[in-house]
Amino acid sequence: MEKYYITTAIDYVNGAPHIGHAYEKILTDIIARHYTQRCDDVYFLTGTDEHGIKIQKTAAAQGITPKELCDMNAKKFKDAWKALDIDYKKFIRTTDEDHEKIVQKIFDKLLKQGDIYKHSYEGLYCQGCECFLNPKDLTEDGLCPDHMKKPEVVKEENYFFKLTKYKDILIKYIKEHPDFIVPEFRANEVLNQLEDIQDISVSRAKSNVQWGIDVLSDSEQSIYVWIDALSNYITALGFDTENPSDTFKKYWPADVHVIGKDILKFHSIYWPAFLMALDLPLPKHIFAHGWITIDESKMSKSLGNVISPTSVLESFNLEHPDAFRYYMASSAPCGRDGNYSDNDFKEKVNAHLANSMGNLLNRTLSMLVKYFDGEVKPEFKGENPLAKKALGTVQIVKNHFDNFEIAEASLEIISLVDATNKYVQDNAPWTLAKEEKMIECGQVLTNVLDIMCIISTLIYPYCPNIAADMARQLSFNLKTKLDDLTADNIKTGKLISKEDIKPVFLRVDSELADKSAKK
Ligand code: MSP
């Protein structure tokens, strides 16, 4: 694998980030970090979607300019991603000057080649979706099913993109590429939507929407959000209709666009059609994740249950975001909805990260110090009965990531931790020491530590701070590529002294964790 280009959806900046936005960025960061373990060149793009009527109206209601609103909220997204250790390479804002210029050129090219045309239109516009809705998709009461709001009737002369021209070729493409839309069960929904697809509006009258990119050849019209927003995936790389940059040539097509299920239509119908019109290759995968609910109900401002990701870190006094990352990433099987609850969070991370994984390392290192003064002797090395399971887990985890099964992969890692714990229980190194079977005792401990190196590598994408702490205590190079992993990782000689043993994760809500966070 030479390169891996991965993107998230770009978030609307009419509010602050919540844990639904965070879920997507965490999943994407975990996939990106996993691929750094398989490939040297990973490009991870995220950013904010800053134009449109929603932002224009929110800014007006707050008595500030749209740009001021965008600057203020884009910063909140950046700060939140920093707190969550989201290690993106580029953060694009659709108000970036170079993005705006290229979007104008893309629009102009499509207009000149006849893929975009002007047309007078009356339709039902949902501000929440920032798109026109088909009357047949509304609820019985005439509401948008996603936002439960009545769409407004808009009558305007707009520019339209000839989506219908691409209908048949898109249907064929989706049928021939079963792994284009992930999970596969969503492809049927898309094929159904394609059946009655119509040409789509790609501009709004300036008189109604001022906060948008001007159509180059028509100052009365602003380019409307989706063609602007979707283009971020190529403008960020320096795409140009005349002279695309080397970065673009190197990274495009994207390996995956990670998005929520609500915006799948835009990514698997509109975007591929725009790309075909531009004569560009399509992304390899569109991965549509599910929604995060709070205590099993939808997160919404009106219900007052919107949770900010940084408030979770603060309320649990977390030193780093690993526990939250782990919990979110393992909250739902691929493409399904997940749920956040404070209690479940506490229970899960205490059980998996503190009791199972953290304790295992801590106990094993403590025994090595107690019985052998922290030294791994050459005679402790030999056949490791856990090797097969551990190296098998590496392969299974890789396969899961290839299918974007991030929660499923985390379960495999925990199952390896459990098997390792069971090995310790079954072989009771404390009893071996009591019986003065010191070589056997040293062998058991060394076998476990060798496997802990593999576990630290596998858990790294989810919990980069915990993994670094584990690797440091094991004197193991965390940058080892997955394909280079063996079951022989611990060097012989002095490994650790008592004072260097440190719990890698303290139980959430424990007094100790509280003290260490306050320090
Ligand atoms: N701006 C568009 C995306 C343009 S991509 C070229 C948009 N923005 S959004 O802020 O509404 O949503 C951003 C991402 O967050 C989307 O992928 C959306 O599905 C995701 N989520 C928003 N709320 C969510 C949950 N409650 N749960 C999980 N993800 C959800 O759509």
Coordinates of C-alpha atoms and ligand atoms in Angstrom, one line a residue:
M1 CA 0.0 0.0 0.0
E2 CA 1.6 3.2 -1.2
K3 CA -0.7 5.8 0.2
Y4 CA -4.0 6.1 2.1
Y5 CA -6.2 9.1 1.7
I6 CA -9.0 9.3 4.3
T7 CA -11.5 12.1 4.9
T8 CA -14.4 13.0 7.3
A9 CA -17.5 14.9 6.6
I10 CA -16.9 18.6 7.1
D11 CA -19.1 19.9 9.9
Y12 CA -21.5 22.8 9.8
V13 CA -20.4 25.6 12.0
N14 CA -23.8 26.9 13.1
G15 CA -23.1 25.4 16.5
A16 CA -20.4 23.8 18.6
P17 CA -19.2 20.2 18.2
H18 CA -21.1 17.5 19.9
I19 CA -20.3 13.8 20.5
G20 CA -22.0 12.8 17.2
H21 CA -19.4 14.9 15.3
A22 CA -16.7 13.6 17.6
Y23 CA -17.7 9.9 17.0
E24 CA -17.0 10.3 13.3
K25 CA -13.7 12.1 13.8
I26 CA -12.6 9.5 16.3
L27 CA -13.5 6.6 14.0
T28 CA -11.6 8.3 11.2
D29 CA -8.6 9.0 13.4
I30 CA -8.5 5.4 14.5
I31 CA -8.7 4.2 10.8
A32 CA -6.0 6.6 9.9
R33 CA -3.7 5.6 12.7
H34 CA -4.3 1.9 11.9
Y35 CA -3.1 2.5 8.3
T36 CA 0.0 4.3 9.5
Q37 CA 0.8 0.8 10.9
R38 CA 0.5 -0.6 7.4
C39 CA 1.6 2.2 5.1
D40 CA 4.1 5.1 5.3
D41 CA 1.9 7.7 3.7
V42 CA -1.5 8.4 5.3
Y43 CA -3.3 11.7 4.5
F44 CA -6.1 12.5 6.8
L45 CA -8.4 15.4 6.0
T46 CA -11.1 17.1 8.1
G47 CA -12.6 20.5 8.3
T48 CA -15.7 22.7 8.4
D49 CA -18.6 23.5 6.0
E50 CA -19.2 27.2 6.4
H51 CA -21.6 28.5 3.7
G52 CA -25.4 28.4 3.4
I53 CA -28.6 29.8 4.6
K54 CA -28.4 28.0 8.0
I55 CA -25.2 29.8 8.9
Q56 CA -26.4 33.1 7.5
K57 CA -29.5 32.9 9.7
T58 CA -27.7 31.7 12.8
A59 CA -25.2 34.6 12.5
A60 CA -28.0 37.1 11.9
A61 CA -29.8 35.8 15.0
Q62 CA -26.7 36.3 17.1
G63 CA -26.1 39.8 15.7
I64 CA -22.7 38.9 14.1
T65 CA -21.5 38.4 10.6
P66 CA -21.4 34.9 9.1
K67 CA -17.6 35.1 8.9
E68 CA -17.4 35.9 12.6
L69 CA -19.7 33.0 13.4
C70 CA -17.6 30.7 11.2
D71 CA -14.3 31.8 12.8
M72 CA -15.7 31.4 16.3
N73 CA -17.1 28.0 15.7
A74 CA -14.4 26.6 13.5
K75 CA -12.1 27.2 16.4
K76 CA -14.3 25.2 18.7
F77 CA -14.1 22.2 16.3
K78 CA -10.3 22.5 16.1
D79 CA -10.0 22.8 19.8
A80 CA -12.2 19.8 20.4
W81 CA -10.3 17.7 17.9
K82 CA -7.0 18.7 19.6
A83 CA -8.4 17.6 23.0
L84 CA -9.4 14.2 21.4
D85 CA -6.0 13.7 19.8
I86 CA -7.4 13.7 16.3
D87 CA -4.3 13.7 14.3
Y88 CA -5.4 15.1 11.0
K89 CA -3.0 16.3 8.4
K90 CA -5.1 19.2 7.0
F91 CA -8.1 21.1 8.3
I92 CA -10.0 22.7 5.4
R93 CA -12.6 25.5 5.8
T94 CA -14.9 26.1 2.9
T95 CA -14.3 29.8 3.4
D96 CA -10.6 29.3 2.6
E97 CA -9.8 31.5 -0.4
D98 CA -8.1 28.8 -2.5
H99 CA -11.1 26.4 -2.0
E100 CA -13.5 29.1 -3.0
K101 CA -11.6 29.9 -6.2
I102 CA -11.4 26.3 -7.3
V103 CA -15.1 25.7 -6.6
Q104 CA -15.9 28.6 -8.9
K105 CA -13.7 27.1 -11.6
I106 CA -15.3 23.6 -11.1
F107 CA -18.8 25.2 -11.5
D108 CA -17.7 27.2 -14.5
K109 CA -16.3 24.1 -16.2
L110 CA -19.4 22.1 -15.6
L111 CA -21.5 25.0 -16.9
K112 CA -19.4 25.4 -20.1
Q113 CA -19.5 21.7 -20.9
G114 CA -23.3 21.6 -20.4
D115 CA -23.6 19.5 -17.2
I116 CA -25.0 22.6 -15.5
Y117 CA -27.9 24.6 -16.9
K118 CA -30.3 27.4 -15.8
H119 CA -33.9 26.6 -15.0
S120 CA -36.8 28.1 -13.2
Y121 CA -38.0 26.0 -10.3
E122 CA -40.4 25.6 -7.4
G123 CA -39.4 23.2 -4.7
L124 CA -39.5 22.3 -1.0
Y125 CA -36.3 23.4 0.7
C126 CA -35.2 21.9 4.1
Q127 CA -32.7 24.2 5.8
G128 CA -31.6 21.4 8.1
C129 CA -30.6 19.2 5.2
E130 CA -29.6 22.2 3.1
C131 CA -31.3 20.7 0.1
F132 CA -34.6 20.4 -1.9
L133 CA -36.7 17.5 -0.8
N134 CA -38.8 15.2 -3.0
P135 CA -42.5 15.5 -1.8
K136 CA -42.7 11.7 -1.6
D137 CA -39.9 11.6 1.0
L138 CA -41.8 13.8 3.5
T139 CA -43.7 12.4 6.5
E140 CA -47.5 12.2 6.4
D141 CA -47.7 15.7 7.9
G142 CA -45.5 17.0 5.2
L143 CA -42.3 17.3 7.4
C144 CA -38.7 16.5 6.6
P145 CA -38.2 13.1 8.2
D146 CA -34.7 13.9 9.5
H147 CA -35.5 17.3 11.0
M148 CA -39.2 17.0 11.6
K149 CA -39.7 20.5 10.2
K150 CA -41.9 21.8 7.4
P151 CA -39.7 22.6 4.4
E152 CA -40.2 26.1 2.9
V153 CA -41.6 26.5 -0.6
V154 CA -38.9 28.1 -2.7
K155 CA -39.5 29.5 -6.2
E156 CA -36.3 30.6 -7.9
E157 CA -34.4 30.5 -11.1
N158 CA -31.4 28.3 -10.2
Y159 CA -28.6 26.5 -11.9
F160 CA -29.2 22.7 -12.1
F161 CA -26.8 19.8 -12.5
K162 CA -27.8 17.1 -14.9
L163 CA -27.8 14.3 -12.4
T164 CA -30.2 12.2 -14.6
K165 CA -27.5 12.0 -17.2
Y166 CA -25.4 9.9 -14.8
K167 CA -28.2 7.7 -13.4
D168 CA -27.6 4.5 -15.4
I169 CA -23.9 4.6 -15.2
L170 CA -24.1 5.1 -11.4
I171 CA -26.5 2.2 -11.0
K172 CA -24.1 0.1 -12.9
Y173 CA -21.1 1.3 -10.9
I174 CA -22.8 0.6 -7.6
K175 CA -23.9 -2.9 -8.7
E176 CA -20.5 -3.8 -10.0
H177 CA -18.6 -2.5 -6.9
P178 CA -20.2 -4.1 -3.9
D179 CA -17.6 -2.6 -1.6
F180 CA -18.1 1.0 -2.8
I181 CA -20.8 1.7 -0.2
V182 CA -20.0 0.3 3.3
P183 CA -21.8 -1.3 4.9
E184 CA -23.2 -3.2 1.9
F185 CA -26.8 -3.1 3.2
R186 CA -26.9 0.6 2.5
A187 CA -26.3 0.1 -1.2
N188 CA -29.9 -1.0 -1.7
E189 CA -31.2 2.3 -0.2
V190 CA -29.0 4.2 -2.6
L191 CA -30.1 2.2 -5.6
N192 CA -33.8 2.8 -4.6
Q193 CA -33.1 6.6 -4.3
L194 CA -31.4 6.5 -7.7
E195 CA -34.5 5.1 -9.3
D196 CA -36.4 8.4 -9.1
I197 CA -33.5 10.8 -9.1
Q198 CA -34.0 14.2 -10.7
D199 CA -31.6 17.0 -11.8
I200 CA -30.5 18.9 -8.7
S201 CA -30.3 22.6 -7.9
V202 CA -26.7 23.7 -7.4
S203 CA -27.1 27.4 -6.9
R204 CA -29.4 29.7 -5.0
A205 CA -30.5 33.2 -5.9
K206 CA -28.3 35.8 -4.2
S207 CA -31.4 37.7 -3.1
N208 CA -32.2 34.7 -0.8
V209 CA -28.8 33.3 0.1
Q210 CA -26.0 35.8 0.3
W211 CA -23.5 33.6 2.3
G212 CA -22.1 31.5 -0.5
I213 CA -19.5 31.4 -3.2
D214 CA -20.5 33.5 -6.2
V215 CA -21.1 31.9 -9.6
L216 CA -18.2 33.3 -11.6
S217 CA -20.3 34.2 -14.6
D218 CA -23.5 35.2 -12.8
S219 CA -23.2 37.5 -9.8
E220 CA -27.0 37.0 -9.0
Q221 CA -26.4 33.4 -7.9
S222 CA -24.4 31.8 -5.2
I223 CA -23.1 28.2 -5.5
Y224 CA -25.1 26.2 -3.0
V225 CA -23.7 24.1 -0.3
W226 CA -23.3 20.5 -1.7
I227 CA -21.2 21.2 -4.8
D228 CA -19.1 23.6 -2.6
A229 CA -18.9 21.2 0.4
L230 CA -18.2 17.9 -1.5
S231 CA -15.4 19.6 -3.6
N232 CA -13.4 20.0 -0.4
Y233 CA -12.1 16.5 -0.8
I234 CA -10.2 17.5 -4.0
T235 CA -9.6 21.2 -3.4
A236 CA -7.8 20.4 -0.1
L237 CA -5.3 18.5 -2.2
G238 CA -4.8 21.3 -4.7
F239 CA -7.1 20.1 -7.4
D240 CA -7.4 22.6 -10.3
T241 CA -9.5 22.3 -13.4
E242 CA -6.4 23.2 -15.5
N243 CA -3.4 22.2 -13.6
P244 CA -3.9 19.8 -10.6
S245 CA -1.1 19.8 -8.0
D246 CA 1.3 16.9 -7.5
T247 CA -0.4 16.3 -4.1
F248 CA -3.7 15.8 -5.8
K249 CA -2.2 13.4 -8.3
K250 CA -0.6 11.5 -5.5
Y251 CA -3.5 11.1 -3.2
W252 CA -6.6 11.1 -5.4
P253 CA -8.8 9.0 -5.5
A254 CA -9.6 8.9 -1.8
D255 CA -9.4 5.5 -0.2
V256 CA -12.4 6.3 2.0
H257 CA -14.8 9.1 2.8
V258 CA -16.1 8.5 6.4
I259 CA -19.6 10.1 6.8
G260 CA -22.8 9.7 8.7
K261 CA -25.7 7.7 7.2
D262 CA -27.8 10.8 6.8
I263 CA -25.5 12.2 4.1
L264 CA -25.0 9.0 2.2
K265 CA -27.1 10.2 -0.8
F266 CA -24.9 13.2 -1.3
H267 CA -21.7 11.1 -1.2
S268 CA -22.8 8.1 -3.2
I269 CA -25.0 9.8 -5.8
Y270 CA -24.2 13.5 -6.2
W271 CA -20.4 13.3 -5.5
P272 CA -19.7 10.4 -7.9
A273 CA -21.7 12.2 -10.6
F274 CA -19.8 15.4 -10.1
L275 CA -16.6 13.4 -10.3
M276 CA -17.7 11.6 -13.5
A277 CA -18.5 15.0 -15.0
L278 CA -15.0 16.2 -14.1
D279 CA -13.6 13.0 -15.5
L280 CA -12.0 12.1 -12.2
P281 CA -11.8 8.6 -10.6
L282 CA -14.3 7.8 -7.8
P283 CA -13.3 7.3 -4.2
K284 CA -12.7 3.6 -3.4
H285 CA -15.2 3.5 -0.4
I286 CA -17.9 5.5 1.2
F287 CA -18.2 4.4 4.8
A288 CA -21.5 5.5 6.3
H289 CA -21.5 5.2 10.1
G290 CA -24.6 5.2 12.3
W291 CA -25.9 7.8 14.7
I292 CA -25.0 8.3 18.3
T293 CA -27.9 8.7 20.6
I294 CA -27.8 9.8 24.2
D295 CA -29.4 7.5 26.7
E296 CA -31.1 5.9 23.7
S297 CA -32.8 9.1 22.5
K298 CA -31.8 11.4 19.6
M299 CA -29.4 14.2 20.5
S300 CA -31.1 17.6 19.9
K301 CA -30.9 21.1 21.0
S302 CA -34.6 21.2 21.8
L303 CA -34.4 18.1 24.0
G304 CA -31.4 19.8 25.8
N305 CA -29.4 16.6 25.7
V306 CA -26.5 17.6 23.4
I307 CA -23.2 16.5 24.9
S308 CA -19.9 18.2 24.1
P309 CA -17.0 15.8 23.8
T310 CA -14.8 18.0 26.0
S311 CA -17.4 18.1 28.8
V312 CA -17.1 14.3 29.0
L313 CA -13.3 14.6 29.4
E314 CA -13.8 17.3 32.0
S315 CA -16.5 15.6 34.0
F316 CA -14.6 12.4 34.4
N317 CA -11.3 14.3 35.1
L318 CA -9.6 12.3 32.3
E319 CA -5.9 13.0 31.8
H320 CA -6.2 12.1 28.1
P321 CA -9.0 11.2 25.7
D322 CA -8.2 7.5 25.3
A323 CA -11.1 6.2 27.3
F324 CA -13.6 8.3 25.5
R325 CA -12.1 7.4 22.1
Y326 CA -12.2 3.7 23.0
Y327 CA -15.8 3.9 24.3
M328 CA -17.1 5.8 21.3
A329 CA -15.2 3.6 18.7
S330 CA -16.6 0.4 20.3
S331 CA -20.1 1.7 20.8
A332 CA -21.7 0.2 17.6
P333 CA -21.1 -2.4 15.0
C334 CA -20.1 -1.2 11.5
G335 CA -22.8 1.2 10.2
R336 CA -25.2 0.8 13.1
D337 CA -26.4 3.3 15.7
G338 CA -24.6 3.5 19.0
N339 CA -25.5 5.0 22.3
Y340 CA -23.7 7.1 24.9
S341 CA -24.5 6.9 28.6
D342 CA -22.3 8.0 31.5
N343 CA -22.8 4.8 33.4
D344 CA -22.1 2.5 30.5
F345 CA -19.0 4.6 29.7
K346 CA -17.7 4.1 33.3
E347 CA -18.4 0.4 33.4
K348 CA -16.9 -0.4 30.0
V349 CA -13.7 1.6 30.3
N350 CA -13.1 0.4 33.9
A351 CA -13.6 -3.2 32.8
H352 CA -11.7 -3.2 29.6
L353 CA -8.9 -0.6 30.0
A354 CA -8.3 -0.6 33.8
N355 CA -9.2 -4.1 35.1
S356 CA -8.3 -6.3 32.1
M357 CA -5.6 -4.6 30.1
G358 CA -4.0 -2.1 32.5
N359 CA -3.9 -4.5 35.4
L360 CA -2.5 -7.3 33.3
L361 CA 0.5 -5.3 32.5
N362 CA 0.9 -3.9 35.9
R363 CA 0.7 -7.2 37.7
T364 CA 3.1 -8.9 35.2
L365 CA 5.7 -6.2 35.5
S366 CA 5.4 -6.1 39.3
M367 CA 6.0 -9.9 39.5
L368 CA 9.0 -9.5 37.2
V369 CA 10.4 -6.9 39.6
K370 CA 9.5 -8.9 42.7
Y371 CA 10.9 -12.3 41.5
F372 CA 13.7 -11.2 39.1
D373 CA 14.5 -7.6 40.0
G374 CA 12.9 -6.6 36.6
E375 CA 15.3 -8.7 34.6
V376 CA 14.3 -10.9 31.6
K377 CA 16.8 -13.8 31.5
P378 CA 17.7 -15.5 28.2
E379 CA 16.3 -18.8 29.6
F380 CA 12.9 -17.2 29.9
K381 CA 12.6 -17.0 26.1
G382 CA 11.2 -19.9 24.2
E383 CA 8.0 -21.2 22.6
N384 CA 5.1 -18.9 23.5
P385 CA 1.7 -20.7 23.6
L386 CA -0.1 -17.4 23.1
A387 CA 1.8 -16.6 19.9
K388 CA -0.6 -18.2 17.5
K389 CA -3.7 -16.5 19.0
A390 CA -1.9 -13.1 19.2
L391 CA -0.6 -13.1 15.6
G392 CA -3.9 -14.5 14.4
T393 CA -5.6 -11.5 16.1
V394 CA -3.4 -9.1 14.2
Q395 CA -4.7 -10.6 10.9
I396 CA -8.3 -10.5 12.1
V397 CA -7.9 -6.9 13.2
K398 CA -6.5 -6.0 9.8
N399 CA -9.4 -7.7 8.1
H400 CA -11.9 -5.8 10.2
F401 CA -10.3 -2.5 9.4
D402 CA -10.4 -3.4 5.7
N403 CA -14.2 -3.6 6.2
F404 CA -14.3 -0.6 8.5
E405 CA -15.4 -2.8 11.4
I406 CA -13.8 -0.7 14.1
A407 CA -15.9 -1.8 17.1
E408 CA -15.5 -5.5 15.9
A409 CA -11.8 -5.1 15.8
S410 CA -11.7 -3.6 19.3
L411 CA -13.6 -6.7 20.6
E412 CA -10.9 -8.9 19.1
I413 CA -8.2 -7.0 20.9
I414 CA -10.0 -7.3 24.2
S415 CA -10.5 -11.0 23.5
L416 CA -6.7 -11.3 23.2
V417 CA -6.3 -9.5 26.5
D418 CA -8.8 -11.9 28.1
A419 CA -7.0 -14.9 26.7
T420 CA -3.7 -13.5 28.1
N421 CA -5.3 -12.9 31.5
K422 CA -6.6 -16.5 31.4
Y423 CA -3.1 -17.8 30.6
V424 CA -1.8 -16.0 33.7
Q425 CA -4.6 -17.4 35.9
D426 CA -4.0 -20.9 34.5
N427 CA -0.3 -20.8 35.0
A428 CA -0.2 -18.9 38.3
P429 CA 3.3 -17.6 38.2
W430 CA 3.0 -16.7 41.9
T431 CA 2.6 -20.4 42.7
L432 CA 5.5 -21.3 40.4
A433 CA 7.6 -18.8 42.4
K434 CA 6.5 -20.2 45.7
E435 CA 7.4 -23.7 44.4
E436 CA 10.8 -22.2 43.4
K437 CA 10.2 -23.1 39.7
M438 CA 11.9 -19.9 38.8
I439 CA 12.6 -20.6 35.1
E440 CA 9.0 -21.6 34.5
C441 CA 7.8 -18.5 36.4
G442 CA 10.1 -16.3 34.3
Q443 CA 8.9 -17.9 31.1
V444 CA 5.2 -17.3 31.9
L445 CA 5.9 -13.6 32.7
T446 CA 8.0 -13.1 29.6
N447 CA 5.4 -14.8 27.4
V448 CA 2.8 -12.4 28.7
L449 CA 5.1 -9.4 28.2
D450 CA 5.8 -10.4 24.6
I451 CA 2.1 -10.5 23.9
M452 CA 1.6 -7.2 25.7
C453 CA 3.8 -5.6 23.1
I454 CA 1.4 -6.8 20.4
I455 CA -1.6 -5.6 22.4
S456 CA 0.0 -2.2 22.8
T457 CA 0.4 -2.0 19.0
L458 CA -3.2 -3.1 18.3
I459 CA -4.7 -0.8 20.9
Y460 CA -2.6 2.2 19.7
P461 CA -5.1 3.6 17.1
Y462 CA -7.8 3.7 19.8
C463 CA -5.7 4.7 22.8
P464 CA -2.5 6.3 21.6
N465 CA -1.5 7.6 25.1
I466 CA -2.1 4.3 26.9
A467 CA -0.3 2.4 24.1
A468 CA 2.7 4.8 24.5
D469 CA 2.8 4.2 28.2
M470 CA 2.6 0.5 27.8
A471 CA 5.3 0.5 25.1
R472 CA 7.6 2.6 27.2
Q473 CA 7.4 0.2 30.2
L474 CA 8.0 -2.7 27.8
S475 CA 10.9 -0.9 26.0
F476 CA 9.0 -1.7 22.8
N477 CA 9.0 0.3 19.6
L478 CA 5.4 1.3 19.0
K479 CA 6.2 2.2 15.4
T480 CA 6.6 -1.4 14.5
K481 CA 4.4 -2.1 11.4
L482 CA 1.7 -4.7 11.8
D483 CA 3.3 -7.0 9.3
D484 CA 6.6 -6.9 11.1
L485 CA 5.2 -8.0 14.4
T486 CA 6.4 -11.2 15.9
A487 CA 5.8 -12.9 19.2
D488 CA 9.4 -12.2 20.2
N489 CA 9.4 -8.6 21.3
I490 CA 11.0 -8.3 24.8
K491 CA 14.7 -7.9 24.9
T492 CA 16.6 -9.9 27.4
G493 CA 18.3 -8.0 30.3
K494 CA 17.0 -5.5 32.8
L495 CA 13.6 -4.4 31.6
I496 CA 12.2 -2.2 34.4
S497 CA 12.7 -1.1 38.0
K498 CA 9.9 -0.8 40.6
E499 CA 9.8 3.0 40.4
D500 CA 9.2 3.0 36.7
I501 CA 6.1 0.8 36.8
K502 CA 3.1 3.0 36.4
P503 CA -0.6 2.0 35.9
V504 CA -1.5 2.8 32.3
F505 CA -5.1 3.5 33.1
L506 CA -6.7 4.3 36.4
R507 CA -10.3 3.4 36.9
V508 CA -12.6 6.3 36.1
D509 CA -14.1 7.8 39.2
S510 CA -11.4 6.3 41.4
E511 CA -9.9 8.5 44.0
L512 CA -6.5 8.0 42.5
A513 CA -7.6 9.0 39.0
D514 CA -9.1 12.1 40.5
K515 CA -5.9 13.1 42.2
S516 CA -3.7 12.4 39.3
A517 CA -5.9 14.5 37.0
K518 CA -5.9 17.4 39.4
K519 CA -2.1 17.3 39.7
Ligands
MSP1 N1 -21.8 19.8 6.3 C1 -22.4 18.5 6.0 C2 -21.4 17.5 5.5 C3 -20.7 17.9 4.2 S1 -19.5 16.7 3.8 C4 -18.9 17.2 2.3 C5 -23.0 18.0 7.3 N2 -22.6 18.6 8.5 S2 -23.1 18.2 9.9 O1 -22.4 19.1 10.8 O2 -24.6 18.2 10.0 O3 -22.7 16.7 10.1 C6 -21.3 16.4 10.0 C7 -21.1 14.9 10.2 O4 -21.5 14.5 11.6 C8 -22.0 14.1 9.3 O5 -21.3 13.0 8.8 C9 -23.1 13.6 10.2 O6 -23.7 12.4 9.8 C10 -22.4 13.5 11.5 N3 -23.3 13.5 12.7 C11 -24.1 14.6 13.1 N4 -24.8 14.2 14.2 C12 -24.5 12.9 14.4 C13 -24.9 12.0 15.5 N5 -25.8 12.3 16.4 N6 -24.2 10.8 15.5 C14 -23.2 10.5 14.6 N7 -22.9 11.3 13.6 C15 -23.7 12.4 13.4 O7 -23.8 17.1 7.2

